[in-house]
CSV table of C-alpha atoms in Angstrom, one decimal:
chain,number,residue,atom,x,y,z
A,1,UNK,CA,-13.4,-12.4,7.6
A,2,UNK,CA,-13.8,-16.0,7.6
A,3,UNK,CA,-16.5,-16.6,10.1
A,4,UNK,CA,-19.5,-14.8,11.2
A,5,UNK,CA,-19.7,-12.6,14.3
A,6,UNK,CA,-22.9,-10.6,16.0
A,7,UNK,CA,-22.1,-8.2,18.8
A,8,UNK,CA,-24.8,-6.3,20.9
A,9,UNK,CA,-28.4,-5.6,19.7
A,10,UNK,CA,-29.6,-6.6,16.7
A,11,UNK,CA,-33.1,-7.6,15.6
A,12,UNK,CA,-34.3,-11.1,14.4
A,13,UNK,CA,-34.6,-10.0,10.9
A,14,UNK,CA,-32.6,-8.3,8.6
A,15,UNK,CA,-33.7,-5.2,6.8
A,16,UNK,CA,-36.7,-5.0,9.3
A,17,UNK,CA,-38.1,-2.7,12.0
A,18,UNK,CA,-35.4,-2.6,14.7
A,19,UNK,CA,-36.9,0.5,17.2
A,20,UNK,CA,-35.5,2.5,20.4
A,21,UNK,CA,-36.7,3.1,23.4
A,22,UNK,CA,-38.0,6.0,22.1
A,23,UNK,CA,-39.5,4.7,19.5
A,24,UNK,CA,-37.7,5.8,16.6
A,25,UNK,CA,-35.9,4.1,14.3
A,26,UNK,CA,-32.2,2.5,14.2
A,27,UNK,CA,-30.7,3.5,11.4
A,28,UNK,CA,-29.6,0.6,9.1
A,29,UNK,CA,-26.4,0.6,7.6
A,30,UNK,CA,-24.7,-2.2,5.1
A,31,UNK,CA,-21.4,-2.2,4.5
A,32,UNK,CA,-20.3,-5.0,1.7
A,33,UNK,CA,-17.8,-5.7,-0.7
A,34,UNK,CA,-17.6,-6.3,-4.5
A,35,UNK,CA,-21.1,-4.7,-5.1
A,36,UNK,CA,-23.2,-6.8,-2.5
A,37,UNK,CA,-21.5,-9.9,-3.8
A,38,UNK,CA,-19.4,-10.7,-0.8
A,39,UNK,CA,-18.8,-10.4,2.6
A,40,UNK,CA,-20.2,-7.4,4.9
A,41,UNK,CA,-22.0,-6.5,7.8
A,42,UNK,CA,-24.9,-4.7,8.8
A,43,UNK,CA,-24.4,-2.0,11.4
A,44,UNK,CA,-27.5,-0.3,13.6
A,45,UNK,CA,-27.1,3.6,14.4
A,46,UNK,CA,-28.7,5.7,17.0
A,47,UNK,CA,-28.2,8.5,14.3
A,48,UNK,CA,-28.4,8.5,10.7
A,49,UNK,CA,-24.7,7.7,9.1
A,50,UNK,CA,-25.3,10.0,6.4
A,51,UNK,CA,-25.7,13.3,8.0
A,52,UNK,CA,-22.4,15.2,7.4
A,53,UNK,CA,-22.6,18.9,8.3
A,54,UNK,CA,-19.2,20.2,6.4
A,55,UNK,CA,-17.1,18.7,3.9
A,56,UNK,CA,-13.6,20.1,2.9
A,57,UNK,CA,-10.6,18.8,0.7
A,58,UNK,CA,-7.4,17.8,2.9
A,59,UNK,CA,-4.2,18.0,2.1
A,60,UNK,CA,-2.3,14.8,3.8
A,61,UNK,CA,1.7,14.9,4.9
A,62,UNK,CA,3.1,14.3,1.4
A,63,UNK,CA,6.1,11.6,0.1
A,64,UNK,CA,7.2,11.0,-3.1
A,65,UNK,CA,8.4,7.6,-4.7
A,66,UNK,CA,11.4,6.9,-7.0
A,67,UNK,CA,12.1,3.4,-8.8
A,68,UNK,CA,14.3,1.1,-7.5
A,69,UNK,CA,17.1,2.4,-9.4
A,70,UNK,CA,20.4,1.2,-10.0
A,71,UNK,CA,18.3,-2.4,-9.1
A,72,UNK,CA,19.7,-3.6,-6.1
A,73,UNK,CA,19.1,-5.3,-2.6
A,74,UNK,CA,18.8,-2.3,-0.2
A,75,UNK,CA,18.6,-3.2,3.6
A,76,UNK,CA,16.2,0.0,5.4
A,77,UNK,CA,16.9,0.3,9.5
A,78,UNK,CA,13.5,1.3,10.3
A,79,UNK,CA,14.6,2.2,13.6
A,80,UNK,CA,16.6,5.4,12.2
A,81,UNK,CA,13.4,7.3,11.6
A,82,UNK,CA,12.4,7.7,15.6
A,83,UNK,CA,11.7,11.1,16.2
A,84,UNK,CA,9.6,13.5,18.6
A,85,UNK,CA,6.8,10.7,18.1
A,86,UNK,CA,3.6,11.2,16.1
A,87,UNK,CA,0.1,9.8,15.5
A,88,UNK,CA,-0.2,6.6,14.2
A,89,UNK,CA,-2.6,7.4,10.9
A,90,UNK,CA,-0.7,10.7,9.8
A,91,UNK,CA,2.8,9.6,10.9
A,92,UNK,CA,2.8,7.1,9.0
A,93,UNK,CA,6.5,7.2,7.3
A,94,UNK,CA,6.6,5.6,3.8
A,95,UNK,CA,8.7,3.6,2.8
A,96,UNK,CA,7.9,1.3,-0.3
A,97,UNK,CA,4.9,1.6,-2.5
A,98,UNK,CA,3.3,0.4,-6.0
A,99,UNK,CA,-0.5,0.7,-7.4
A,100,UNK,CA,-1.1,-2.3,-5.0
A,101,UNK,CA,0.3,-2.1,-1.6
A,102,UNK,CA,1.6,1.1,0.5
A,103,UNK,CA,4.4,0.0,2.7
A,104,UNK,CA,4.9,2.5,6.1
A,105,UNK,CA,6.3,2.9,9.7
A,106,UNK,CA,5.3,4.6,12.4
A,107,UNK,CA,6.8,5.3,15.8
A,108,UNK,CA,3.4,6.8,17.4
A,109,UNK,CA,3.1,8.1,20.6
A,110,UNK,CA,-0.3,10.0,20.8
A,111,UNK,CA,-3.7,9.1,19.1
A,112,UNK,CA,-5.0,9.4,15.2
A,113,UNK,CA,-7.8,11.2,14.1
A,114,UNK,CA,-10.8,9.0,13.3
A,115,UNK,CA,-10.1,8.2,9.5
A,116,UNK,CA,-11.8,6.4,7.0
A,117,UNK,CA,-9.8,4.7,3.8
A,118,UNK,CA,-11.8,4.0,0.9
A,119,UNK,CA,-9.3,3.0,-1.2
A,120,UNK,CA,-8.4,-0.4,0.6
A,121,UNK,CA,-7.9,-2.0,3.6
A,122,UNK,CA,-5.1,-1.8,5.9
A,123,UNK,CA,-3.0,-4.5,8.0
A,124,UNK,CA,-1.3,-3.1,10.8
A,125,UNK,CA,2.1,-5.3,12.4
A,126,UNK,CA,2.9,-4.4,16.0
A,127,UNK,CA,6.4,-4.7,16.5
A,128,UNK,CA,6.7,-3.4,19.8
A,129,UNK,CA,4.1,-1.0,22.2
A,130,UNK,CA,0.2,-1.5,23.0
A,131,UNK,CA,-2.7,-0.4,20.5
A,132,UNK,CA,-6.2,0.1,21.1
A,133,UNK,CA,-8.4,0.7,17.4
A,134,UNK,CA,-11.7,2.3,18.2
A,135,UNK,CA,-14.4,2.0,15.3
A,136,UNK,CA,-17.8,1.5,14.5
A,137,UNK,CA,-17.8,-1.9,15.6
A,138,UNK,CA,-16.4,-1.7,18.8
A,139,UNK,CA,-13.1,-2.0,20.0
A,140,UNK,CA,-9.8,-4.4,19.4
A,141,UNK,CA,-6.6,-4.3,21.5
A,142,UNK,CA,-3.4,-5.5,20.2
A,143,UNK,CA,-0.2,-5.9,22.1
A,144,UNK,CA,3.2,-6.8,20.2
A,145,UNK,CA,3.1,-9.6,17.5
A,146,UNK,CA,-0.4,-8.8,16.6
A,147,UNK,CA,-1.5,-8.6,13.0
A,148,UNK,CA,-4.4,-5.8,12.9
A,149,UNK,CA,-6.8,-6.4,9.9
A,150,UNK,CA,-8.9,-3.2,9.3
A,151,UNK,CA,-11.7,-3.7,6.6
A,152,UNK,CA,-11.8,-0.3,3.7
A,153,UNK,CA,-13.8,1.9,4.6
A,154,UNK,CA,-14.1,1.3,8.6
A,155,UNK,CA,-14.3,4.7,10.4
A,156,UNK,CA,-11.6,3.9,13.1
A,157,UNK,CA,-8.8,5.7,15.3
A,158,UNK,CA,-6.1,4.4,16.7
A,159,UNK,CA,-5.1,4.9,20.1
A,160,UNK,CA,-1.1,4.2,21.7
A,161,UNK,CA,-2.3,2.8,24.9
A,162,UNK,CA,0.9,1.9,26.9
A,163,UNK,CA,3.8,3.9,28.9
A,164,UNK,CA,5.8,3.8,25.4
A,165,UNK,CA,5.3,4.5,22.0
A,166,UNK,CA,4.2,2.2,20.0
A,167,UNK,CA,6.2,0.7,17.0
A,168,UNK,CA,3.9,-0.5,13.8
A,169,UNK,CA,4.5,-1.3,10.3
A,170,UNK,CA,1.2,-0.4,8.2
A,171,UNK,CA,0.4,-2.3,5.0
A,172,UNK,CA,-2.1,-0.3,2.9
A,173,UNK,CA,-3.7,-2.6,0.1
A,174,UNK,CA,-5.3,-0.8,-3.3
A,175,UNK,CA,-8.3,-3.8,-2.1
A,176,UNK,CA,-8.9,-6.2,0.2
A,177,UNK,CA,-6.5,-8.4,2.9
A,178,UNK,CA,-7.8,-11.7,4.0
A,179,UNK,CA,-6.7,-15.3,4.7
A,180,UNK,CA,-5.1,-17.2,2.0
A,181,UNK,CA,-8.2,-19.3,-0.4
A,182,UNK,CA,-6.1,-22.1,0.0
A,183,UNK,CA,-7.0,-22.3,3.8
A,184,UNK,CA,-10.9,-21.8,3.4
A,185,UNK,CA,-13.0,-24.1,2.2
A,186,UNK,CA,-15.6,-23.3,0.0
A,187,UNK,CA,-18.3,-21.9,3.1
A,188,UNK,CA,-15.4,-19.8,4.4
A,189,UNK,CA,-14.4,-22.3,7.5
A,190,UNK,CA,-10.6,-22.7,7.8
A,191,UNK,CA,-9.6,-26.5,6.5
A,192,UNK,CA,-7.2,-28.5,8.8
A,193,UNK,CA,-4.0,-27.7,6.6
A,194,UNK,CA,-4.1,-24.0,7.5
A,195,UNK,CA,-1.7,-22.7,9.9
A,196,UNK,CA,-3.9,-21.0,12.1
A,197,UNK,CA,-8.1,-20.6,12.8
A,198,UNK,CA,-11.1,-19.0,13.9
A,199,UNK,CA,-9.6,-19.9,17.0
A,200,UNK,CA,-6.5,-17.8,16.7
A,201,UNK,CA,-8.8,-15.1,15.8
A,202,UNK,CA,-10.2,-12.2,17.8
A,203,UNK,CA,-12.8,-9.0,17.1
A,204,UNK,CA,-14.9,-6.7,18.9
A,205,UNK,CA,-16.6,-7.8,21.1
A,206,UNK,CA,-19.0,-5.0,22.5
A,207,UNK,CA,-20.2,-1.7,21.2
A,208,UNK,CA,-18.1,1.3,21.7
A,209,UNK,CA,-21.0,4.1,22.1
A,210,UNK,CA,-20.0,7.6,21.7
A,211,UNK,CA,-22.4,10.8,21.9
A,212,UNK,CA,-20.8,13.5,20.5
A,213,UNK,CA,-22.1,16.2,17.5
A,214,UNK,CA,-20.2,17.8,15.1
A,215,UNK,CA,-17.2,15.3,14.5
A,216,UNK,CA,-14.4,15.4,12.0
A,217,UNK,CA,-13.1,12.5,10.2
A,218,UNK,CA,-10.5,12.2,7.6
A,219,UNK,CA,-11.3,10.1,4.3
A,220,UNK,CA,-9.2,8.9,1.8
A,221,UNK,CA,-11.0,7.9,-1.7
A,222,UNK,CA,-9.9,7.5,-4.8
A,223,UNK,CA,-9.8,11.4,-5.8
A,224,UNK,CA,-7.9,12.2,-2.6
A,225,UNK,CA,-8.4,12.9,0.8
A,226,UNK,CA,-11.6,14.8,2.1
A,227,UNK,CA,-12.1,16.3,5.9
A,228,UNK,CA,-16.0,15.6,6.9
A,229,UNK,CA,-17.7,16.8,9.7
A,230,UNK,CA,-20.7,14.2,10.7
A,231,UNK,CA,-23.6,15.8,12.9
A,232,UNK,CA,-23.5,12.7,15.2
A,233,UNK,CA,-20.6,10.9,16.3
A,234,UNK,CA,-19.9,7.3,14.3
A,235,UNK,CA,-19.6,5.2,16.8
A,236,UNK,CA,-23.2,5.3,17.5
A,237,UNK,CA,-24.0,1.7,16.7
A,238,UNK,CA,-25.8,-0.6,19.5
A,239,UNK,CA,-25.4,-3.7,17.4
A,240,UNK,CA,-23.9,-5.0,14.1
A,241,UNK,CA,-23.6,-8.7,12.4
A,242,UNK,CA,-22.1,-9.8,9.4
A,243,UNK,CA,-18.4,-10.9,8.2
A,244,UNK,CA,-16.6,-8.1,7.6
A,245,UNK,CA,-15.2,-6.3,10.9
A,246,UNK,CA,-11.3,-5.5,12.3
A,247,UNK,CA,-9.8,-8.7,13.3
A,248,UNK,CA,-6.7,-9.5,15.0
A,249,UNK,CA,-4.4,-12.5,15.1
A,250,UNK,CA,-1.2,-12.9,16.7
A,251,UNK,CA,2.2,-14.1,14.7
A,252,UNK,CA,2.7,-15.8,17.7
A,253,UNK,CA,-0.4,-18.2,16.9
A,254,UNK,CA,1.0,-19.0,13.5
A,255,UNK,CA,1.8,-22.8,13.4
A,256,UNK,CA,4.6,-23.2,11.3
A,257,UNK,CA,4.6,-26.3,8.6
A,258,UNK,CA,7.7,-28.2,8.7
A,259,UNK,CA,9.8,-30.7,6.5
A,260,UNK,CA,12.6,-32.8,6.3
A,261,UNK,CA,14.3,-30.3,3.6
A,262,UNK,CA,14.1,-26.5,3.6
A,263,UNK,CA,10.4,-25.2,2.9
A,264,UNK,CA,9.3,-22.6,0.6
A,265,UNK,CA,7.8,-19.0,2.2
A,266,UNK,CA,4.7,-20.2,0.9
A,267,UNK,CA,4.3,-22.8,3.7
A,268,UNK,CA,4.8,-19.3,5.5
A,269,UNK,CA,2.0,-17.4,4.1
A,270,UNK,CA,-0.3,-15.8,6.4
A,271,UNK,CA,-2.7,-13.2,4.2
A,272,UNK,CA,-3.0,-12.5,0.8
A,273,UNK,CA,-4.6,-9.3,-1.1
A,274,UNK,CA,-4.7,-7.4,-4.9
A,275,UNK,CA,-0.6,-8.6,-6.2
A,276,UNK,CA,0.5,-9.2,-3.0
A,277,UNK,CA,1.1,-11.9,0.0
A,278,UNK,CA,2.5,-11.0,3.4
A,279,UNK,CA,3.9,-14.6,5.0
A,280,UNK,CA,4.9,-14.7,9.3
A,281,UNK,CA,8.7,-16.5,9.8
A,282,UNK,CA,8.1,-17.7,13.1
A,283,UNK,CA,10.4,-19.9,16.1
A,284,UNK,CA,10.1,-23.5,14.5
A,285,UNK,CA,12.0,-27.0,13.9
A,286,UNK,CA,14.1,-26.6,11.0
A,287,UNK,CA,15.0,-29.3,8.5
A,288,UNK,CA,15.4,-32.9,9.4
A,289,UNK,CA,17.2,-34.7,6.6
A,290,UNK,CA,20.5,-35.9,7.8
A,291,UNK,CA,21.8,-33.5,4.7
A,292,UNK,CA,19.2,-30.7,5.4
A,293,UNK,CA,20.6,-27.5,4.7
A,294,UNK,CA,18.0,-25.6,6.8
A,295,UNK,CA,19.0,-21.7,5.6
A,296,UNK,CA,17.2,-20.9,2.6
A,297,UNK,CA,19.0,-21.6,-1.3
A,298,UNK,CA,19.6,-18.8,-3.4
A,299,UNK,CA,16.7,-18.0,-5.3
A,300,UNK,CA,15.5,-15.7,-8.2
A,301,UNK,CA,11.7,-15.1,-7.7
A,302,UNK,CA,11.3,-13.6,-11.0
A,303,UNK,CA,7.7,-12.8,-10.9
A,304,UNK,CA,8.2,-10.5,-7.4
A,305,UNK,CA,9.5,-8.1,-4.9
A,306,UNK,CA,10.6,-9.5,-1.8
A,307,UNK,CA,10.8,-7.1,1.3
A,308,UNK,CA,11.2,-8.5,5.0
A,309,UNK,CA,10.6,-7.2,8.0
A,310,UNK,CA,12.8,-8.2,11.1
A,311,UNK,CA,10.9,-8.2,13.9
A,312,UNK,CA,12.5,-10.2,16.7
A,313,UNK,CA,15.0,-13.4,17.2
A,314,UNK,CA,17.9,-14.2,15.1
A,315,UNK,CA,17.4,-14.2,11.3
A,316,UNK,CA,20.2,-17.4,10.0
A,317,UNK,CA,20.6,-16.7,6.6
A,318,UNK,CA,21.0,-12.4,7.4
A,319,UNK,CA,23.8,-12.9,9.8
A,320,UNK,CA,26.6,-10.9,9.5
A,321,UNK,CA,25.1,-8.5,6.8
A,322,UNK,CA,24.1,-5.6,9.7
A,323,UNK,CA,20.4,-6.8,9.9
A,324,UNK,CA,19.0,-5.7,13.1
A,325,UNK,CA,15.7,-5.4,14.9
A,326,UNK,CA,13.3,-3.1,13.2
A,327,UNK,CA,15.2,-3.9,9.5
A,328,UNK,CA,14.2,-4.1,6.3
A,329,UNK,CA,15.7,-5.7,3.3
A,330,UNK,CA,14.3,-5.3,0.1
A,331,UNK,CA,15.2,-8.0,-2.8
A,332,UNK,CA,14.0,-6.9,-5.8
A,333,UNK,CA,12.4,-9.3,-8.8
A,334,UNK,CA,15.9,-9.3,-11.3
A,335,UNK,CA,18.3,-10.2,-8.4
A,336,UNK,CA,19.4,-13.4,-7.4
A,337,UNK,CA,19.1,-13.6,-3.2
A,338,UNK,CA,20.2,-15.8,-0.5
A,339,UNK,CA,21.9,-16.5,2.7
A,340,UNK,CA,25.1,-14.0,3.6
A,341,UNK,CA,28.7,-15.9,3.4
A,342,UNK,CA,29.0,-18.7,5.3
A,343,UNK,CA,25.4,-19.2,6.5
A,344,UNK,CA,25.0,-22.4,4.6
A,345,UNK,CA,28.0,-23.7,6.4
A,346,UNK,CA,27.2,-22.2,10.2
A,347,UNK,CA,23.4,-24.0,9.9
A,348,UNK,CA,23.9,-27.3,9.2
A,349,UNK,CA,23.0,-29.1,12.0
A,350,UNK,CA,20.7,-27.1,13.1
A,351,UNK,CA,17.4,-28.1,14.7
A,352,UNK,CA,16.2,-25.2,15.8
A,353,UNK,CA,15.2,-21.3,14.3
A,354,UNK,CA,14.7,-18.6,16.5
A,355,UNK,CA,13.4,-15.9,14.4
A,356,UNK,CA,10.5,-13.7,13.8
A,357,UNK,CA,9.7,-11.6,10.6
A,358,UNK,CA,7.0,-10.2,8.3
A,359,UNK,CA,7.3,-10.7,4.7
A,360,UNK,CA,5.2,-8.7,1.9
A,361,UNK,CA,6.2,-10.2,-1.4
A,362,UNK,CA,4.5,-8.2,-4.5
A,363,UNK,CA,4.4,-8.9,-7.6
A,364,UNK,CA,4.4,-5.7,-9.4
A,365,UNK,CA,7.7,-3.8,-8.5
A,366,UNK,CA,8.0,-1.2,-5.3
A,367,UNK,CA,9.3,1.9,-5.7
A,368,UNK,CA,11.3,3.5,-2.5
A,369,UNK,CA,9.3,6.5,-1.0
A,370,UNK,CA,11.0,9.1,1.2
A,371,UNK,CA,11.6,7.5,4.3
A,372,UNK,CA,13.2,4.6,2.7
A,373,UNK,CA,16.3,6.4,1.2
A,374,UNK,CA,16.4,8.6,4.7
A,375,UNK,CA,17.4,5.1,6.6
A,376,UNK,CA,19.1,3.1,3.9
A,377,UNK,CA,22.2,0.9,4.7
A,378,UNK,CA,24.1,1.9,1.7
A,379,UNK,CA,26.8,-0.9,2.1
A,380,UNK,CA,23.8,-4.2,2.7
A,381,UNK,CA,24.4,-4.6,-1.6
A,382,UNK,CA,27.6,-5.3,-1.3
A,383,UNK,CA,27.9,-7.7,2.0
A,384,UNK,CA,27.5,-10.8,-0.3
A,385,UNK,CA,30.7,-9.9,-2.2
A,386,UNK,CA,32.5,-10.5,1.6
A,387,UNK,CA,32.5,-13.1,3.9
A,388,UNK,CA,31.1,-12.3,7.6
């Protein structure tokens, strides 16, 4: 994270004596990135983090993923895979994946176990519901429109808080998620360009103690997925400081950049990790040259993988091809895309956008997992070929 954060007791000094009341020791605990070479945080136990009584191998849900074959746009209605509800960590529902970036949705209704992932970090979207994520370092609520940014290897569980389930999309990185370089400068602070700041930005804010024994927590690493049981409960920390903690920011605190002729979805881009960008479409001014065309052109990114996320508003340059709330649409690197029939025409003149969507762009190709092909609009290919 960009900016540094202490919350609840910490000593002067780092790597000193830091004692309880008792007498005895906090147990110190660093997490960092990149091999003490970039950001982290140090965390202060009542127990020792280490002491795991049981260790097992765990066998997660499984999906499978296929290629993208024939190569074609495919439009996924997310919205398809409700069913009896589930938890939002394990019931996750896959839909796109490469060795960067899994892509998943979840319809979650009760609470997840605590889990660890070692493998990356995770950036959860809330489309619709309440979500309260419990971890080490405290806790964060997000409500709908709230970007979730959950460092690798944070012990956390997330908790449906509201009378409904709650609707997320969860973006699993192979690394780590942060702001764009571009919008840092070279201490970290966010430079006057960037569409949103430390302002925009929220984290725990108080410790979340917890005193139980003998508690199970799932891991994923990178030789699969192991079931721990820790003597002491994790979230047994009076104090931490550092940079790297769950964040949240709200797509509704994205300032959108403007111009007199259509701008590219980089001007869009909210986060960037390993092969991958995810950008925020957001309610804005569109173009203001007399001859603005404010849809987008057709284009041919031929480096990437486009996939979109509908998440509330109107989306111009989708209308009339069945795109609805909770849709997906997948333009794959080796197809030309661009506005349905007639959406050129119907926007000109337009000052105004009311839209709202996620957008992970990738630059090594996705394959479709399981749930994908289970809530596929098998006609979306062909809606260019017909006018609206």
């Amino acid at each position: 994270m960009p900016y540094y954060r202490s919350v609840g007791e910490v000593p002067r000094k780092r790597h000193t004596q830091f004692r309880q009341p008792d007498g005895s020791l906090y147990a110190e605990e660093l997490m960092g990135q990149e091999g003490f070479s970039s950001d982290s945080s140090l965390l202060y136990h009542r127990h020792a983090p280490t002491a795991i009584v049981a260790a097992e191998e765990f066998t997660p849900p499984a999906f499978t993923r296929v290629p993208n074959l024939p190569l074609k746009p495919r439009h996924l209605r997310t919205h398809k895979l409700d069913g009896v509800g589930a938890d939002p960590v394990l019931g996750r529902q896959y839909l796109l994946a490469n060795d960067d970036v899994r892509i998943a949705y979840v319809l979650a209704d009760r609470p997840s176990p605590l889990f660890r992932d070692a493998t990356g970090d995770h950036c959860l979207y809330v489309e619709s519901g309440t979500l309260r994520v419990e971890s080490t370092f405290g806790v964060l609520d997000a409500v709908a429109g709230d970007y979730v940014v959950i460092p690798t290897s944070t012990i956390h569980r997330l908790v449906p808080t509201g009378d409904a389930p709650t609707r997320l999309l969860a973006v699993e990185a192979a690394g780590h998620i942060g702001p764009p370089k571009r919008y840092l400068s070279v201490r970290g602070q966010f430079l006057e360009h960037s569409p949103y700041c430390e302002r925009d930005v929220r984290g725990p804010d108080a410790p979340l103690l917890v005193d139980d024994t003998d508690v199970e927590v799932l891991v994923r690493h990178r030789r699969g997925w192991t079931r721990y049981v820790y003597a002491h409960h994790p979230f047994d920390v009076v104090g931490w400081d550092g940079h790297m903690y769950p964040w949240a920011f709200s797509i509704h605190d994205f300032e959108p950049i403007t111009g007199r002729i259509h701008q590219p979805p980089p001007v869009h881009q909210t986060f960037q990790g390993p092969n991958f960008v995810i950008c925020s479409f957001v309610p804005r001014k569109v173009d203001y040259h007399p001859d603005a065309i404010p849809v987008p052109y057709n284009h041919h990114n031929v480096d990437s993988d486009e996939m979109l996320f509908y998440t509330g508003g109107n989306y111009e340059a989708r209308r009339g091809s069945g795109i609805e709330q909770g849709s997906i649409s997948l333009h794959p690197s080796g197809f030309t895309h661009g506005p349905q029939p007639g959406a050129a025409e119907r926007s000109i003149g337009a000052d105004f956008f009311d839209e709202l969507a996620v957008m992970v762009d990738t630059f090594r190709p996705l394959d479709l997992c399981d749930a994908a092909q289970a809530c596929e609009d098998d006609a979306y290919a062909w809606t260019w070929a017909r006018r609206a």
